[in-house]
């Protein structure tokens, strides 16, 4: 089982709708969780991090962490065309400062 | 602050040629990383350096070597390039702790013919 898995396939959402992305991880000892956004041809940039169970909100973005079920999710409210990008889930399995990345989810916001 | 810088931005090599990708950060970070990104494969760690003077293998180290020249600079060398090394290479850095964010450079797009 891969360390970090993201559900496959591009996600198309109408402008103004909520985009929901999910990520599962295999190492129960994982301590920190990150969501990166990557525009085509660009480098990943951090949009959210979360360490504790529950929700964390930052503007239109909400990260949700459930350590018991080993998943982390990202909600994008009021989706905008500028949110069209690939979103990468990253997990620090603990013990060192390496990150394991999922393959990413492409989000397409349709005006 | 420039953050994380990488050179070159683009490179075309012939099979068997060698080259070094350069990376520098000005954020006083302790840890630095080299990743490659291929379509459908996500980001895969090649090598990392937890602190100045140390380097460790990541998920896909074969065919690569690294040098942590000083706290700021971390280079990646391809001794004998192969077409399978055609990829986009990203350098990243972070402070050091498990909760610390990694910041990425702009990437180097490498094609090996």
Short mmCIF file of C-alpha atoms in Angstrom, two decimals:
data_model
loop_
_atom_site.label_atom_id
_atom_site.label_comp_id
_atom_site.label_asym_id
_atom_site.label_seq_id
_atom_site.Cartn_x
_atom_site.Cartn_y
_atom_site.Cartn_z
CA UNK A 1 0.00 0.00 0.00
CA UNK A 2 1.35 3.40 -0.94
CA UNK A 3 2.06 5.72 1.95
CA UNK A 4 -0.30 8.41 0.71
CA UNK A 5 -3.21 7.88 -1.65
CA UNK A 6 -5.44 10.40 -3.33
CA UNK A 7 -8.56 9.42 -5.25
CA UNK A 8 -7.94 9.54 -8.94
CA UNK A 9 -9.43 11.49 -11.81
CA UNK A 10 -9.92 15.19 -12.36
CA UNK A 11 -12.62 16.89 -10.32
CA UNK A 12 -14.79 19.32 -12.22
CA UNK A 13 -16.80 21.79 -10.15
CA UNK A 14 -18.93 24.77 -11.17
CA UNK A 15 -17.74 28.18 -10.09
CA UNK A 16 -19.06 28.97 -6.62
CA UNK A 17 -19.46 25.32 -5.61
CA UNK A 18 -17.50 23.34 -3.01
CA UNK A 19 -14.61 21.16 -4.14
CA UNK A 20 -13.84 18.23 -1.85
CA UNK A 21 -10.54 16.36 -1.97
CA UNK A 22 -9.61 13.32 0.08
CA UNK A 23 -6.34 11.69 1.03
CA UNK A 24 -5.59 8.53 3.02
CA UNK A 25 -2.29 7.56 4.58
CA UNK A 26 -0.88 4.29 5.81
CA UNK A 27 1.42 5.20 8.71
CA UNK A 28 -0.56 5.52 11.91
CA UNK A 29 2.30 7.43 13.52
CA UNK A 30 2.09 10.29 11.02
CA UNK A 31 2.34 13.62 12.75
CA UNK A 32 1.80 16.39 10.23
CA UNK A 33 -0.24 16.83 7.11
CA UNK A 34 0.03 19.33 4.30
CA UNK A 35 -1.92 20.38 1.23
CA UNK A 36 0.02 21.90 -1.65
CA UNK A 37 -1.38 23.50 -4.77
CA UNK A 38 0.48 23.18 -8.05
CA UNK A 39 -0.42 25.11 -11.16
CA UNK A 40 0.55 23.60 -14.48
CA UNK A 41 4.25 24.13 -15.14
CA UNK A 42 4.86 25.60 -11.69
CA UNK A 43 6.22 24.34 -8.39
CA UNK A 44 4.08 23.21 -5.45
CA UNK A 45 3.06 25.89 -2.98
CA UNK A 46 1.70 25.29 0.50
CA UNK A 47 -1.92 26.21 1.10
CA UNK A 48 -2.75 24.42 4.37
CA UNK A 49 -1.19 22.37 7.12
CA UNK A 50 -2.88 20.53 9.97
CA UNK A 51 -1.51 18.61 12.93
CA UNK A 52 -4.49 17.87 15.19
CA UNK A 53 -7.74 16.02 14.68
CA UNK A 54 -10.61 18.18 13.55
CA UNK A 55 -11.02 21.08 11.17
CA UNK A 56 -8.78 23.97 10.35
CA UNK A 57 -10.06 26.88 8.30
CA UNK A 58 -8.10 29.45 6.34
CA UNK A 59 -10.19 31.70 4.15
CA UNK A 60 -12.04 29.57 1.59
CA UNK A 61 -9.99 26.48 2.49
CA UNK A 62 -10.75 23.97 5.23
CA UNK A 63 -8.53 21.03 6.09
CA UNK A 64 -10.02 18.13 8.03
CA UNK A 65 -7.99 15.48 9.82
CA UNK A 66 -9.19 12.17 11.23
CA UNK A 67 -6.25 10.21 12.63
CA UNK A 68 -8.36 7.25 13.71
CA UNK A 69 -9.54 6.71 10.13
CA UNK A 70 -6.22 7.88 8.68
CA UNK A 71 -7.56 10.41 6.29
CA UNK A 72 -7.16 14.09 5.63
CA UNK A 73 -9.37 16.15 3.39
CA UNK A 74 -9.43 19.59 1.82
CA UNK A 75 -12.56 21.60 1.10
CA UNK A 76 -12.48 24.60 -1.20
CA UNK A 77 -15.56 26.75 -0.73
CA UNK A 78 -16.85 29.21 -3.33
CA UNK A 79 -14.53 27.70 -5.94
CA UNK A 80 -12.99 30.17 -8.38
CA UNK A 81 -11.42 29.58 -11.79
CA UNK A 82 -8.08 30.49 -10.17
CA UNK A 83 -8.46 27.37 -7.99
CA UNK A 84 -8.00 25.20 -11.08
CA UNK A 85 -4.81 23.33 -10.29
CA UNK A 86 -3.49 20.03 -9.00
CA UNK A 87 -3.68 19.56 -5.24
CA UNK A 88 -1.05 17.43 -3.55
CA UNK A 89 -1.52 15.80 -0.18
CA UNK A 90 1.69 15.33 1.82
CA UNK A 91 2.23 13.49 5.07
CA UNK A 92 5.15 13.40 7.46
CA UNK A 93 5.27 9.82 8.71
CA UNK A 94 7.22 10.90 11.76
CA UNK A 95 10.70 10.05 12.90
CA UNK A 96 12.36 12.34 10.39
CA UNK A 97 11.48 15.37 8.36
CA UNK A 98 10.69 13.66 5.09
CA UNK A 99 7.34 14.08 3.37
CA UNK A 100 5.44 11.41 1.46
CA UNK A 101 3.33 12.85 -1.35
CA UNK A 102 0.20 11.58 -2.99
CA UNK A 103 -0.05 11.65 -6.77
CA UNK A 104 -2.33 14.66 -6.67
CA UNK A 105 -5.87 15.55 -7.68
CA UNK A 106 -6.59 17.87 -10.57
CA UNK A 107 -9.38 20.36 -9.92
CA UNK A 108 -11.06 22.17 -12.79
CA UNK A 109 -13.42 25.02 -11.91
CA UNK A 110 -15.90 25.69 -14.67
CA UNK A 111 -17.05 29.31 -15.00
CA UNK B 1 14.34 36.95 -0.01
CA UNK B 2 14.64 34.82 -3.14
CA UNK B 3 13.56 31.67 -1.26
CA UNK B 4 14.72 28.55 -3.08
CA UNK B 5 16.47 29.05 -6.41
CA UNK B 6 17.43 26.42 -8.96
CA UNK B 7 19.63 26.45 -12.03
CA UNK B 8 19.25 25.75 -14.86
CA UNK B 9 15.53 26.08 -15.65
CA UNK B 10 15.75 23.85 -18.72
CA UNK B 11 18.35 21.38 -19.93
CA UNK B 12 18.64 18.90 -22.77
CA UNK B 13 21.25 16.16 -22.49
CA UNK B 14 22.30 13.25 -24.61
CA UNK B 15 22.41 9.79 -23.10
CA UNK B 16 25.64 9.32 -21.18
CA UNK B 17 26.32 13.00 -20.58
CA UNK B 18 26.72 14.32 -17.05
CA UNK B 19 25.40 17.44 -15.40
CA UNK B 20 24.84 19.06 -12.03
CA UNK B 21 21.64 20.74 -10.94
CA UNK B 22 22.20 23.55 -8.50
CA UNK B 23 19.95 24.59 -5.63
CA UNK B 24 20.33 27.36 -3.07
CA UNK B 25 18.11 28.72 -0.30
CA UNK B 26 18.35 31.93 1.65
CA UNK B 27 15.90 31.07 4.45
CA UNK B 28 18.55 29.65 6.83
CA UNK B 29 16.87 26.25 6.60
CA UNK B 30 18.64 23.17 7.89
CA UNK B 31 17.07 20.56 5.63
CA UNK B 32 17.12 20.35 1.86
CA UNK B 33 15.58 17.89 -0.59
CA UNK B 34 15.67 16.82 -4.20
CA UNK B 35 12.51 15.45 -5.85
CA UNK B 36 11.59 14.37 -9.32
CA UNK B 37 8.09 14.67 -10.71
CA UNK B 38 6.83 12.53 -13.56
CA UNK B 39 3.33 12.43 -15.05
CA UNK B 40 1.10 10.14 -13.00
CA UNK B 41 3.85 9.44 -10.44
CA UNK B 42 3.63 12.41 -8.14
CA UNK B 43 6.66 13.80 -6.34
CA UNK B 44 9.31 11.23 -5.48
CA UNK B 45 12.20 11.94 -3.14
CA UNK B 46 15.64 11.32 -4.63
CA UNK B 47 17.96 12.44 -1.82
CA UNK B 48 17.71 14.69 1.17
CA UNK B 49 20.00 16.40 3.60
CA UNK B 50 18.65 16.72 7.11
CA UNK B 51 21.43 19.12 8.06
CA UNK B 52 24.71 20.46 6.78
CA UNK B 53 27.17 17.61 6.40
CA UNK B 54 24.61 14.81 6.09
CA UNK B 55 22.84 13.25 3.12
CA UNK B 56 20.50 10.30 2.85
CA UNK B 57 18.85 8.34 0.09
CA UNK B 58 15.21 8.78 -0.66
CA UNK B 59 12.81 6.68 -2.66
CA UNK B 60 14.59 6.79 -6.06
CA UNK B 61 18.36 7.47 -5.57
CA UNK B 62 19.80 5.26 -8.31
CA UNK B 63 21.69 7.18 -10.97
CA UNK B 64 22.10 10.30 -8.82
CA UNK B 65 24.58 11.76 -6.38
CA UNK B 66 24.28 14.78 -4.14
CA UNK B 67 26.51 17.23 -2.34
CA UNK B 68 25.53 19.47 0.53
CA UNK B 69 28.11 22.14 -0.19
CA UNK B 70 27.19 24.32 2.79
CA UNK B 71 24.03 25.25 4.65
CA UNK B 72 22.67 27.18 1.66
CA UNK B 73 23.50 24.91 -1.26
CA UNK B 74 22.54 21.37 -2.23
CA UNK B 75 23.45 20.02 -5.66
CA UNK B 76 22.24 16.99 -7.59
CA UNK B 77 24.54 15.27 -10.07
CA UNK B 78 23.68 12.92 -12.89
CA UNK B 79 26.91 11.09 -13.77
CA UNK B 80 25.65 9.33 -16.90
CA UNK B 81 22.24 10.53 -17.93
CA UNK B 82 19.63 8.07 -19.18
CA UNK B 83 16.30 8.73 -20.94
CA UNK B 84 14.54 7.42 -17.80
CA UNK B 85 15.86 10.48 -15.99
CA UNK B 86 13.82 12.80 -18.17
CA UNK B 87 11.71 14.59 -15.60
CA UNK B 88 11.07 17.81 -13.74
CA UNK B 89 13.37 18.19 -10.76
CA UNK B 90 12.42 20.21 -7.72
CA UNK B 91 14.60 21.28 -4.85
CA UNK B 92 12.97 22.08 -1.52
CA UNK B 93 14.04 23.22 1.91
CA UNK B 94 12.62 23.29 5.42
CA UNK B 95 13.71 24.26 8.91
CA UNK B 96 14.09 20.73 10.26
CA UNK B 97 11.17 19.65 12.42
CA UNK B 98 8.44 17.19 11.51
CA UNK B 99 5.91 20.00 11.48
CA UNK B 100 7.94 22.28 9.28
CA UNK B 101 6.76 23.19 5.82
CA UNK B 102 8.87 22.43 2.79
CA UNK B 103 9.33 25.28 0.35
CA UNK B 104 9.96 24.46 -3.27
CA UNK B 105 12.15 25.99 -5.94
CA UNK B 106 10.86 26.71 -9.45
CA UNK B 107 12.11 23.42 -10.89
CA UNK B 108 14.42 22.23 -13.65
CA UNK B 109 12.91 20.59 -16.70
CA UNK B 110 15.41 17.98 -17.93
CA UNK B 111 15.17 16.03 -21.16
CA UNK B 112 17.58 13.20 -21.90
CA UNK B 113 17.67 12.13 -25.54
#
